[in-house]
Short mmCIF file of C-alpha atoms in Angstrom, two decimals:
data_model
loop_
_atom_site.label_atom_id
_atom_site.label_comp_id
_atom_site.label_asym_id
_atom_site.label_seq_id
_atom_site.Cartn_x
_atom_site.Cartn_y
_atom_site.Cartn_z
CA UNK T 1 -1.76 0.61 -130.19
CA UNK T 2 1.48 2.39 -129.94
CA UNK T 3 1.48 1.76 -125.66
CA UNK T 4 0.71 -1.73 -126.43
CA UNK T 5 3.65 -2.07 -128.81
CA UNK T 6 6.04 -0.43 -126.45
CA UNK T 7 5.32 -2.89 -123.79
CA UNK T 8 5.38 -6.31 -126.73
CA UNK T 9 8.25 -5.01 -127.56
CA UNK T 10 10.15 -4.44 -124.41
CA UNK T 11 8.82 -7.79 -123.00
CA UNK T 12 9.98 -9.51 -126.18
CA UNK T 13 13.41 -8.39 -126.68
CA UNK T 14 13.81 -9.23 -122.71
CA UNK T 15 12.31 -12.76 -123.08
CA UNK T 16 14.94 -13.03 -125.90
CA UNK T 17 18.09 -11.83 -123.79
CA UNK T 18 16.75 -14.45 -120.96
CA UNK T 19 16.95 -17.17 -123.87
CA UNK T 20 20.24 -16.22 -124.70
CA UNK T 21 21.79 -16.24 -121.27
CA UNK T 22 21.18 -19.79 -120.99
CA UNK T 23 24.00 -20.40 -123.13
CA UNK T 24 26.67 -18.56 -120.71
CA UNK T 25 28.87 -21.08 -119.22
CA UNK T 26 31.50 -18.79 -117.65
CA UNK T 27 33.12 -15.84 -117.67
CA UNK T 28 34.46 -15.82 -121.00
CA UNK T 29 30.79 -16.51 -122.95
CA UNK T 30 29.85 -13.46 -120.25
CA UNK T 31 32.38 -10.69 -120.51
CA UNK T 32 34.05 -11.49 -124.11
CA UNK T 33 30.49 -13.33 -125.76
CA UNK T 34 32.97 -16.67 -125.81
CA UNK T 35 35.40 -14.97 -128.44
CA UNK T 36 33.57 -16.10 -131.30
CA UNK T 37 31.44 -13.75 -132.89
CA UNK T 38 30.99 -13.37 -136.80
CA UNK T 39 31.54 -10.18 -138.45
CA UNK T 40 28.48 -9.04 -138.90
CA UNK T 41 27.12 -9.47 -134.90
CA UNK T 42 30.33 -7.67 -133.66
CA UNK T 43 28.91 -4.74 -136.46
CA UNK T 44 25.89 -4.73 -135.07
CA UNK T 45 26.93 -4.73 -131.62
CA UNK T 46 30.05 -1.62 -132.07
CA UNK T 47 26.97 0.36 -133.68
CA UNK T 48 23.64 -0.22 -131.57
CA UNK T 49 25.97 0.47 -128.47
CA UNK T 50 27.07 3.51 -129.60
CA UNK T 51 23.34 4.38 -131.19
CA UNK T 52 21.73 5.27 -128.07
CA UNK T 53 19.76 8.12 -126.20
CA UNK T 54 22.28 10.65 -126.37
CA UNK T 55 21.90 10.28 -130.52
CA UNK T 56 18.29 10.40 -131.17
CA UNK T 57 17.37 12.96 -128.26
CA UNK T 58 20.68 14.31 -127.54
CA UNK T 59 22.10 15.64 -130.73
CA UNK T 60 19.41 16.67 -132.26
CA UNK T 61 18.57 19.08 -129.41
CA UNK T 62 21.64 20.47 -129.35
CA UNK T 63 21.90 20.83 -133.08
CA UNK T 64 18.93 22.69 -133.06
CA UNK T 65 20.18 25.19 -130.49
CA UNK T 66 24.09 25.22 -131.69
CA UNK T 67 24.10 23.59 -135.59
CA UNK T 68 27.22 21.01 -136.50
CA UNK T 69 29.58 23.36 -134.47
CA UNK T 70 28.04 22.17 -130.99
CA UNK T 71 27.99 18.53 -132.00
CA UNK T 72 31.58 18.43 -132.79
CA UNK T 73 32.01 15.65 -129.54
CA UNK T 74 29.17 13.37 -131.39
CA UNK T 75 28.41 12.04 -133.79
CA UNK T 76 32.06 13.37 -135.06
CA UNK T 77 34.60 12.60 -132.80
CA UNK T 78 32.61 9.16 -131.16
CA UNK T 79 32.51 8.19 -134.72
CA UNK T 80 36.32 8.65 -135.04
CA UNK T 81 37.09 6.87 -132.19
CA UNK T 82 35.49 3.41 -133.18
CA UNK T 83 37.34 4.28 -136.59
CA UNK T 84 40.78 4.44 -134.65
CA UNK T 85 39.81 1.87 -132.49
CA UNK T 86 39.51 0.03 -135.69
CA UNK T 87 42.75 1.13 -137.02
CA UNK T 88 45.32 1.41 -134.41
CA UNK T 89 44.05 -0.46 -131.69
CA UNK T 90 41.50 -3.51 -132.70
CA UNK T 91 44.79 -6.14 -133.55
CA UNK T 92 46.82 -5.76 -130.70
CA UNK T 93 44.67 -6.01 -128.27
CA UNK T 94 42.85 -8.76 -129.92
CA UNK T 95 46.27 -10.60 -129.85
CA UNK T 96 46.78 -10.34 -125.96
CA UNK T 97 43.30 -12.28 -125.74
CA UNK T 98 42.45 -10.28 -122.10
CA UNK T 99 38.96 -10.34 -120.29
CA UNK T 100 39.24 -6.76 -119.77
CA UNK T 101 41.08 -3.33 -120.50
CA UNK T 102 41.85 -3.34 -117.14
CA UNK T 103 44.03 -6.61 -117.76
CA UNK T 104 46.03 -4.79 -119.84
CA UNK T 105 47.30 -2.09 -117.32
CA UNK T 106 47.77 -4.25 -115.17
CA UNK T 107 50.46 -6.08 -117.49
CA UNK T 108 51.88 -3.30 -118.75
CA UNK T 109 52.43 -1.14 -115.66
CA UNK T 110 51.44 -3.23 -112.38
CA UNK T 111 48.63 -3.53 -109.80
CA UNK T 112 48.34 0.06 -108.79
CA UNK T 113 48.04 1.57 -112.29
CA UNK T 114 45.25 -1.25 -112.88
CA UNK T 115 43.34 -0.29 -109.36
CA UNK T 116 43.46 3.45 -110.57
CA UNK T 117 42.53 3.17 -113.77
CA UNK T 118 39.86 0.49 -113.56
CA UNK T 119 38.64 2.80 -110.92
CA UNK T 120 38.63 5.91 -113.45
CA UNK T 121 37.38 3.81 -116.18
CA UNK T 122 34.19 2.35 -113.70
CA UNK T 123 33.26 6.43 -112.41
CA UNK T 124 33.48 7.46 -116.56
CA UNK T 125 30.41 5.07 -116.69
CA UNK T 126 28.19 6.55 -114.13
CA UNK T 127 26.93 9.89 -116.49
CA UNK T 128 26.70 7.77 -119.85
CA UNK T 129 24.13 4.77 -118.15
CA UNK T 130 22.53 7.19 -116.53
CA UNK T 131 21.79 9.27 -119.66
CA UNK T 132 20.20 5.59 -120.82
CA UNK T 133 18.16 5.39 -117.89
CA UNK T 134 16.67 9.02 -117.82
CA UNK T 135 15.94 8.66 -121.64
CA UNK T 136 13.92 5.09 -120.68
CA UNK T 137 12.14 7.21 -118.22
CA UNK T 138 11.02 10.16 -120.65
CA UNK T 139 9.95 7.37 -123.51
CA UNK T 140 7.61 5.59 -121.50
CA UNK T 141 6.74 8.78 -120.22
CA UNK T 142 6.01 10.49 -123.41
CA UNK T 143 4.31 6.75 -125.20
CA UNK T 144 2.07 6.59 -122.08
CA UNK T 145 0.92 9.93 -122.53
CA UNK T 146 2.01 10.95 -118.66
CA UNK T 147 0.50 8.13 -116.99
CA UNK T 148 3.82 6.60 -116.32
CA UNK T 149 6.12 9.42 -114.69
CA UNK T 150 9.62 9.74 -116.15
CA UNK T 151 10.87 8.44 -112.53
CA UNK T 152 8.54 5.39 -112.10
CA UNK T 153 10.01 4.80 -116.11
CA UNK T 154 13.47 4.76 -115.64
CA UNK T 155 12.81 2.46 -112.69
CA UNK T 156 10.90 -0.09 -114.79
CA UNK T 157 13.15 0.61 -117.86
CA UNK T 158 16.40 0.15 -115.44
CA UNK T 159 15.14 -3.47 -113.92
CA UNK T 160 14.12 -4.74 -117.10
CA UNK T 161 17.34 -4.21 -118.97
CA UNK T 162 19.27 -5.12 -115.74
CA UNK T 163 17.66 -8.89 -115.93
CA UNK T 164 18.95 -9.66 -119.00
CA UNK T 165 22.26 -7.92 -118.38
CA UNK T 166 22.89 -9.28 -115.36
CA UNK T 167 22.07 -13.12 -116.56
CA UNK T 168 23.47 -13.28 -120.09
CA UNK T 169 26.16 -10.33 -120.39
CA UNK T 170 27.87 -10.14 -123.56
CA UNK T 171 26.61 -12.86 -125.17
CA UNK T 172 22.89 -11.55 -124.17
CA UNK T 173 23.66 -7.49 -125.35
CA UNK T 174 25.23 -9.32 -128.68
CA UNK T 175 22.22 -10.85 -130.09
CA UNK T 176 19.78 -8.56 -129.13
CA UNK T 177 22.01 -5.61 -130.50
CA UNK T 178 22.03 -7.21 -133.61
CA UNK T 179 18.04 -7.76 -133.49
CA UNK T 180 18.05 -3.84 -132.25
CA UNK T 181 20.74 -2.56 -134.81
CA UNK T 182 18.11 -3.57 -137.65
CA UNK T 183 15.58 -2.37 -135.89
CA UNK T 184 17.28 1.06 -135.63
CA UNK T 185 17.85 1.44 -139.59
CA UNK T 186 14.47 0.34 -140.57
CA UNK T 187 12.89 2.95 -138.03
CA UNK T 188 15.33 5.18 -138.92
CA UNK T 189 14.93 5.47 -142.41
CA UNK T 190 11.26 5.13 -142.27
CA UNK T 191 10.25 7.65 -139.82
CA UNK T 192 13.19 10.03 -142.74
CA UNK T 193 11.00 9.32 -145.25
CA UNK T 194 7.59 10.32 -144.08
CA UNK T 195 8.91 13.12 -142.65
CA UNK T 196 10.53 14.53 -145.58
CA UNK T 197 7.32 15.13 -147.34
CA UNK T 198 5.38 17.64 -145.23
CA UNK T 199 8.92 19.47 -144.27
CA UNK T 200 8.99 20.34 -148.21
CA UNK T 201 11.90 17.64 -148.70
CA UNK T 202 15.52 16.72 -148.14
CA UNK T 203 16.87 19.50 -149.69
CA UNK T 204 14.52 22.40 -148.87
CA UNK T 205 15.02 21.32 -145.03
CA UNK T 206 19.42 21.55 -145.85
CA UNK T 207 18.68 24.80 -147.92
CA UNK T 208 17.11 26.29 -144.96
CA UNK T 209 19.67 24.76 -142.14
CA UNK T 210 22.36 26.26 -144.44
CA UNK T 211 21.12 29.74 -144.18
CA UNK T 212 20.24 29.75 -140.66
CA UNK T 213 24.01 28.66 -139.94
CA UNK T 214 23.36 25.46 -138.59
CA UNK T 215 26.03 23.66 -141.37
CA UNK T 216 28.61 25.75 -140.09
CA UNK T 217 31.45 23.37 -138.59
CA UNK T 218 34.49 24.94 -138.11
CA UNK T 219 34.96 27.31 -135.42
CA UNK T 220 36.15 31.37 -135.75
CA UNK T 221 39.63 31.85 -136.00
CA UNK T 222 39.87 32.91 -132.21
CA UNK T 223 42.25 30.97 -130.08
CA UNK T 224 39.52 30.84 -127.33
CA UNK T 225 37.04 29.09 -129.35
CA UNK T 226 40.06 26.59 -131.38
CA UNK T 227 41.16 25.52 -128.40
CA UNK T 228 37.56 24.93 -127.02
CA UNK T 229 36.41 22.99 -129.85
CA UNK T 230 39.21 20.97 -130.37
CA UNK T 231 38.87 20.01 -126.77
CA UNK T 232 35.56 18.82 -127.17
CA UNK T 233 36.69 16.60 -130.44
CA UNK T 234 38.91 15.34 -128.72
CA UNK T 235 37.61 14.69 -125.22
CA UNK T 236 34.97 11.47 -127.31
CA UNK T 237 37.36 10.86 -129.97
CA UNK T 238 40.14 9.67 -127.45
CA UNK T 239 38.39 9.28 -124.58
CA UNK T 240 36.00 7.13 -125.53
CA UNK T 241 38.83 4.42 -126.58
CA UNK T 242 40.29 2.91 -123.39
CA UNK T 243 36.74 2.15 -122.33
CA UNK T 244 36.00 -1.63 -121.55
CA UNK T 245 32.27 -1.75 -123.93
CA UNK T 246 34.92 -0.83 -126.68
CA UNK T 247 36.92 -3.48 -125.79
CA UNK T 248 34.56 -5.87 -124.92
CA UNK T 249 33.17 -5.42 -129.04
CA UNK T 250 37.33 -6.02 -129.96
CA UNK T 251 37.62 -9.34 -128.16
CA UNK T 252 34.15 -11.05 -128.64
CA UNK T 253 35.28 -11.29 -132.22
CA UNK T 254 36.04 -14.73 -133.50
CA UNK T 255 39.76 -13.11 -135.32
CA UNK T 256 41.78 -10.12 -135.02
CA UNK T 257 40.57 -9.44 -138.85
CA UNK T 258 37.13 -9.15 -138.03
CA UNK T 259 37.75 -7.07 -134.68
CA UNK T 260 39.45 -4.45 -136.70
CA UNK T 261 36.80 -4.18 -139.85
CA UNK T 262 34.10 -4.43 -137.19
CA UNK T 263 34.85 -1.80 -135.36
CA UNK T 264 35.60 0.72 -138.76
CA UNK T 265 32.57 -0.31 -140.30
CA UNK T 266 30.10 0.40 -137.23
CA UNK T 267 31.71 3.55 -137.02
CA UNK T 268 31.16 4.56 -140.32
CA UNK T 269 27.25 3.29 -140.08
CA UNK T 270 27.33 5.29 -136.46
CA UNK T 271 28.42 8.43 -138.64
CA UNK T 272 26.46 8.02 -141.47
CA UNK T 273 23.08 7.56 -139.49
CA UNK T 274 23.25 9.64 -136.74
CA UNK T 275 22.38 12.73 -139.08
CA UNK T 276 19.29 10.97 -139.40
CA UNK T 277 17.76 12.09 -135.86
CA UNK T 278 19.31 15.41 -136.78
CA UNK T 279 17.41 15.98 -139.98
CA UNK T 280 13.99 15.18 -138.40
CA UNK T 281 14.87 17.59 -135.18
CA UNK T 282 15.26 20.19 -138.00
CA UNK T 283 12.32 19.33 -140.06
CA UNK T 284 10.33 20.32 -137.18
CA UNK T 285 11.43 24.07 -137.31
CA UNK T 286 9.45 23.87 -141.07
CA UNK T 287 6.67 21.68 -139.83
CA UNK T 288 5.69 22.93 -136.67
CA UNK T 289 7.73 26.10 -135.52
CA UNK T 290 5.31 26.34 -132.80
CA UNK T 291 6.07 23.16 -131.25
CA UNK T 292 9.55 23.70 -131.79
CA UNK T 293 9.75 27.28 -129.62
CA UNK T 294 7.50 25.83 -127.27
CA UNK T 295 9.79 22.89 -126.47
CA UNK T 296 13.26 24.40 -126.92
CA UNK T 297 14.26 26.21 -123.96
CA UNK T 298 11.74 23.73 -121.47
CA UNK T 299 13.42 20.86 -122.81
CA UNK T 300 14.81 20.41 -126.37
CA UNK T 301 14.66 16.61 -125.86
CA UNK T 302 11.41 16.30 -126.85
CA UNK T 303 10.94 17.98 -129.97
CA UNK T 304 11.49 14.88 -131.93
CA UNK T 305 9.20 11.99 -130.00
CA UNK T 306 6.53 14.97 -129.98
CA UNK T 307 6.65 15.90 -133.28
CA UNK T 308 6.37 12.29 -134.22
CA UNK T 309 3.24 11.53 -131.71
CA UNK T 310 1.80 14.77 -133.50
CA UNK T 311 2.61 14.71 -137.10
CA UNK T 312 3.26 10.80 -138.31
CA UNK T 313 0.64 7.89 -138.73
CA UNK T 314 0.51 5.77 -136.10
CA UNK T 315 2.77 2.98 -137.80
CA UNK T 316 5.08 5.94 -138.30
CA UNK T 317 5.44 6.21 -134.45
CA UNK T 318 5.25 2.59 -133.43
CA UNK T 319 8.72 2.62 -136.26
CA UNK T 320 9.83 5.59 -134.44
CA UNK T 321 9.91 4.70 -130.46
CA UNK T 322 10.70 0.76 -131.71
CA UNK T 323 14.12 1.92 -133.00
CA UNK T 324 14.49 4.51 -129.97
CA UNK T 325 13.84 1.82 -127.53
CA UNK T 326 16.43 -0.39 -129.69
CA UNK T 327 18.81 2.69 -129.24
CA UNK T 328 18.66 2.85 -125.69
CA UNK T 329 18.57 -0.40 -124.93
CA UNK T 330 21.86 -1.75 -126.38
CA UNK T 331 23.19 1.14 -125.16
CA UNK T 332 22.21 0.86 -121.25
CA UNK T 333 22.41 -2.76 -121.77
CA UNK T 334 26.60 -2.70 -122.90
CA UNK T 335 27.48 0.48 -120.55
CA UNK T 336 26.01 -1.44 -117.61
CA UNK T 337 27.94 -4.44 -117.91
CA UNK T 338 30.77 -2.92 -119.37
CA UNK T 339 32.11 -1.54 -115.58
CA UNK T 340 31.06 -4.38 -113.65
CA UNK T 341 32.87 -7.03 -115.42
CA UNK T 342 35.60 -4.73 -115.17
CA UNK T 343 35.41 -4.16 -111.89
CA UNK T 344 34.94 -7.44 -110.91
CA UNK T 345 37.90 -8.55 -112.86
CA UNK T 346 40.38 -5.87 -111.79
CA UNK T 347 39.47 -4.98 -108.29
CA UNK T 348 37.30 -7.53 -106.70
CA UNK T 349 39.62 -10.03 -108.35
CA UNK T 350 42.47 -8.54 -106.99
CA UNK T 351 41.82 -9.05 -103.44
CA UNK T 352 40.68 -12.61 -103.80
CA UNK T 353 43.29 -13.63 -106.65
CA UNK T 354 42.07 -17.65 -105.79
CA UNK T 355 38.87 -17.19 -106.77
CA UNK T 356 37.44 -19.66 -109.17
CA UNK T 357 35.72 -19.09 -112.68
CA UNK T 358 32.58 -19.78 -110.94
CA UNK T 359 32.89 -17.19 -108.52
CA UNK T 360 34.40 -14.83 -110.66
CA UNK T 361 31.10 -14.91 -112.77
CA UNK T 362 28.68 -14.81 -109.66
CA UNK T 363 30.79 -11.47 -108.46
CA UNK T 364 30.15 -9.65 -112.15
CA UNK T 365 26.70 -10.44 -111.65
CA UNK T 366 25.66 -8.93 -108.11
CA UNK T 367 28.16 -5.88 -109.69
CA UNK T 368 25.65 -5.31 -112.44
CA UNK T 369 22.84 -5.34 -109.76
CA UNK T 370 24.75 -2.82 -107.75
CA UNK T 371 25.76 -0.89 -110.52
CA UNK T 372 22.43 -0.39 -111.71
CA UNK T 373 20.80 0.97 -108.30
CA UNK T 374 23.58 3.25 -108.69
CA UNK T 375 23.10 4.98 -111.76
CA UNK T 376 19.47 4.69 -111.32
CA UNK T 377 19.97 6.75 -108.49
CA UNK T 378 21.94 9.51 -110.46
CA UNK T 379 19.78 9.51 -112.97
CA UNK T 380 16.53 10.50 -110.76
CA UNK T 381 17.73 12.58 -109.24
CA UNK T 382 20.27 14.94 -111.99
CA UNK T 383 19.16 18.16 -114.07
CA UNK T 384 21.75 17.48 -116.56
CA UNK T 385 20.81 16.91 -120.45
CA UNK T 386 21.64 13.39 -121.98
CA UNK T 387 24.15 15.14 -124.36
CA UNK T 388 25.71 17.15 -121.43
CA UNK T 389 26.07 13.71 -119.30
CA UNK T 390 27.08 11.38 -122.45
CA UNK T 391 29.88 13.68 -123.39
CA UNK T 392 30.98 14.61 -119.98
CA UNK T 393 31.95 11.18 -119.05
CA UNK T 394 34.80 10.58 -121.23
CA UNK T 395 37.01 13.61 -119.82
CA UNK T 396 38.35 11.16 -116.94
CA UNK T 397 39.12 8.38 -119.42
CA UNK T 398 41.01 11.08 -121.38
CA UNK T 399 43.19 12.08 -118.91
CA UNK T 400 44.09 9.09 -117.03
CA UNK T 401 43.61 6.21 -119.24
CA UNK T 402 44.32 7.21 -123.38
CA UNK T 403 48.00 7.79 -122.58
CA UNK T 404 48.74 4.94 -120.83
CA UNK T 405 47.35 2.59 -123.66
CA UNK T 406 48.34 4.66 -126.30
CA UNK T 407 51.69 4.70 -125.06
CA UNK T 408 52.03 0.97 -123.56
CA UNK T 409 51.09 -0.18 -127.05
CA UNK T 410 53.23 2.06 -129.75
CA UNK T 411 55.81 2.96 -127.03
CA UNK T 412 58.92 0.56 -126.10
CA UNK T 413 60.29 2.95 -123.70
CA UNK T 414 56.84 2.98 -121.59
CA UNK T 415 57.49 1.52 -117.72
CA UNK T 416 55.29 1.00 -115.07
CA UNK T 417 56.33 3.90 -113.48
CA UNK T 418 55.95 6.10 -116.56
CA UNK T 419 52.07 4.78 -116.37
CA UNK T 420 51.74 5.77 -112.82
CA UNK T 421 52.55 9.46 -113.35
CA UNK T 422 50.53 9.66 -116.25
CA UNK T 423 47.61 8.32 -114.85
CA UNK T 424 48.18 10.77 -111.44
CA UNK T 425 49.58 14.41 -113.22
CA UNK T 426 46.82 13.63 -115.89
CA UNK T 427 44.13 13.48 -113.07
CA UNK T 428 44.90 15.50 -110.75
CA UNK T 429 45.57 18.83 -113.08
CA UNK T 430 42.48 17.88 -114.57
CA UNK T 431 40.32 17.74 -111.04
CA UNK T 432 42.56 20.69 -109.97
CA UNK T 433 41.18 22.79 -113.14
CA UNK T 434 37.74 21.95 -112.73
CA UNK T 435 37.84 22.85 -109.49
CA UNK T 436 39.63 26.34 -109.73
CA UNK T 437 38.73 27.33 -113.11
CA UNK T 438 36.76 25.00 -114.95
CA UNK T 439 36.13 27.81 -118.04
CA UNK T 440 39.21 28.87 -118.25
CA UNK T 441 40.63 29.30 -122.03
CA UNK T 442 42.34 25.63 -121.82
CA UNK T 443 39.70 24.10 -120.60
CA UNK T 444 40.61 21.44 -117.80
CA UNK T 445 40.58 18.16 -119.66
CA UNK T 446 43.05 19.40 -122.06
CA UNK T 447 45.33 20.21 -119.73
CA UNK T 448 45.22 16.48 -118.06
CA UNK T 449 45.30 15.21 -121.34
CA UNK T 450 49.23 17.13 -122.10
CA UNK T 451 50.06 16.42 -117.98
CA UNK T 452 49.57 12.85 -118.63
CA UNK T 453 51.34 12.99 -121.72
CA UNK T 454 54.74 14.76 -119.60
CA UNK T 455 54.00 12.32 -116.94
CA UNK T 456 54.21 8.81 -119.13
CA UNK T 457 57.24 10.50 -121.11
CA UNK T 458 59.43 11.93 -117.84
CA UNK T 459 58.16 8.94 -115.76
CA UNK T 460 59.73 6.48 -118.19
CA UNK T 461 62.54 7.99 -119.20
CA UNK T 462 63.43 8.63 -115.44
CA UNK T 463 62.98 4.88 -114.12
CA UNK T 464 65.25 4.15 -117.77
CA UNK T 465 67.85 6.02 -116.62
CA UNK T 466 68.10 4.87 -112.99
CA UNK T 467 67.65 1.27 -114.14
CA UNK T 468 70.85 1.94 -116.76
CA UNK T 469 72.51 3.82 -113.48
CA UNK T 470 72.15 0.94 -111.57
CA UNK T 471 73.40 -1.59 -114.05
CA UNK T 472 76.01 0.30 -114.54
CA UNK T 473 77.06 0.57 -110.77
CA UNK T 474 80.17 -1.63 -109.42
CA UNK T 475 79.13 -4.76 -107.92
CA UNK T 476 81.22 -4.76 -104.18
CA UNK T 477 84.08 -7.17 -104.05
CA UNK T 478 84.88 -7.40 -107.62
CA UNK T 479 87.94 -6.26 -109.70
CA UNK T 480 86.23 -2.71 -110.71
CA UNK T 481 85.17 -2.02 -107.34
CA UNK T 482 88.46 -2.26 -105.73
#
């Protein structure tokens, strides 16, 4: 029964995107959902993207191994972000009513700076959709009981969500996130409960976390390890914000009011649930320790769905995989058309600056098909954990991009070529420290991050002063220059 729900499901929630996409006119109902979605969807769509593999399978594997300390990156500082996305960010770029965040650089500092960081904002994607994919592929691995290999899964898994995608784009990954983000909760809070009662309860499983060390947050008072985990807050928490499926949740709202409450109050829900998947992951060390050593060093990302296929009723399980199908679904389906639209707005665009709405919306659509052989691609064929890929793709965003908006935005001083150097030092001492000492006690992204900061603050302040050089120079032939 729980095979023949997985594949009602997934054909379901497909045959609604497909429904969905007939509504999509042009590129604005595609990349930006038409600008007019209600409170509630835009909710529903800033949480189930964010909700994905990395947070039911992710975490709670690392938690296991490292506690709250090693999940500093997520659930806290992704949470964060959507809250200062919320905050700082949601209104102002609501108010410049752009397709993309690419539009925005452009506007601010010029073509180049748009090329280089649409560019850095497109290869930031490639680890987090590819997490999505290899999680598809170890579900319908795990539901089918091996008779579907994690490869010929993400395959199916990565076509499926690709049709929707590629047909109904925003407007599509907005309804069915909504459908999925309910989905999600219910599951969620189900597959708590009936766990809770043969792990002794809520608080005998905290109790026991608490004196294994697994609560403890804050890191030793060593620079070494300060530095390392404030690096990692940091890397999500500001990373994550100049990414386009951010943005694309900011300006598919129908006002600036509801992008900004939208995008605090999925943040907070993203928070508040994600200790959810953590709190079964544990409850396994009390209900089956067995299971728990057997699968933690193989691979920790299967703890949970085993424990569940092991230990809960079968309606517990089809509640289970339902909501961690939802998960991973609205999360491949935003983070693969969040860099093609991009992409085909900001490059492709670029180079054929005549082309028509019409076109413009057949171009993001073969991008999504390209895009996905792509990261299907990378995601047969890496070793890398979801959490490890989720949390690594943010560290070029980071250093190239957060500066540049930050600044452009708050700072009336920025100039185009301020935003060039930021984007270039930021980048290039972060590649250079990766590739000469990538554990080295500031780790590399850190020191991008404070190069980009020098570069956007020297490389503004420097075109400044020539400009106020030159407008102060004598013009030849008049009264001052004689």
């Amino acid at each position: 029964m729980l095979l023949w729900f997985v594949i009602g499901y997934w054909a379901l929630s497909v045959l609604i995107g497909l429904v969905v996409a007939l509504r999509v006119r042009n590129t604005a109902d595609y990349a930006a959902a038409g600008h007019r979605m209600p409170l509630y969807v835009v909710t529903a769509t800033v949480f189930a993207t964010w909700f994905g593999s990395e947070t039911v399978l992710g975490i709670p594997a690392t938690f296991l191994k490292e506690g709250l300390h090693g999940v500093v990156a997520d659930p806290f500082g992704s949470s964060l972000c959507l809250i200062l996305v919320g905050l700082f960010f949601a209104r102002p770029l609501y108010r410049r009513k752009l397709l993309t965040i690419g539009d925005f650089y452009r506007r601010q500092y010029g073509r180049t700076v748009e090329v280089l960081v649409t560019l850095c904002i497109v290869v930031s994607y490639l680890g987090w959709v590819a997490a999505q994919i290899k999680a598809l592929g170890l579900v319908f691995n795990v539901v089918s009981h091996g008779a579907m290999s994690k490869a010929l899964g993400m395959c199916v898994g990565a076509v499926t969500v690709m049709v929707y995608t590629l047909l109904g784009g925003m407007l599509s990954v907005a309804i069915t996130d909504f459908i999925q983000m309910i989905i999600i909760m219910l599951g969620m809070v189900y597959i708590g409960w009936d766990l809770s009662g043969p792990a002794g309860g809520v608080g005998a499983v905290v109790q026991q976390a608490a004196a294994q060390g697994k609560l403890s947050f804050w890191p030793s008072p060593h620079w070494g390890e300060v530095i390392a985990f404030f690096t990692a807050w940091i890397t999500m928490m500001l990373g994550s914000i100049p990414q386009q499926d951010v943005f694309q949740r900011v300006t598919s709202s129908n006002t600036e009011s509801t992008a900004r409450q939208a995008s605090v109050l999925g943040g907070v829900l993203y928070f508040l649930f994600a200790f959810i998947p953590m709190f079964l992951a544990y409850s396994a060390t009390r209900i089956d320790p067995a299971l728990v050593n057997r699968y933690l060093e193989a691979d920790s990302q299967l703890i949970l769905p085993q424990l569940i296929l092991t230990h809960s009723p079968e309606f517990a399980q089809i509640m289970f995989f339902g909501a961690l199908l939802s998960a991973i679904k609205s999360c491949a389906s935003a983070t693969l058309l969040a860099p093609s639209v991009t992409f085909a707005e900001n490059i492709v665009r670029g180079f054929y600056p005549h082309m028509s709405d019409r076109q413009l919306l057949t171009a993001m659509r073969w991008i999504v098909f390209l895009f996905t052989l792509l990261v299907t691609l990378i995601a047969l064929n890496s070793e890398a954990s979801i959490f490890s890929m989720v949390e690594n793709a943010y560290k070029i965003t980071l250093v190239a991009a957060f500066v540049p908006l930050a600044w452009g935005i708050y700072w009336k001083r920025a100039t185009p070529w301020g935003g060039l150097a930021s984007v270039l030092l930021g980048a290039g001492v972060w590649l250079l420290g990766e590739g000469l000492a990538p554990d080295a006690m500031m780790p590399p992204q850190l020191g991008g991050l404070i190069a980009s900061l020098l570069g956007m603050v020297g490389g503004s302040l420097f075109e400044l002063r020539r400009k106020g050089v030159e407008h102060l120079q004598p013009v030849p032939g008049s009264s001052t220059g004689a």
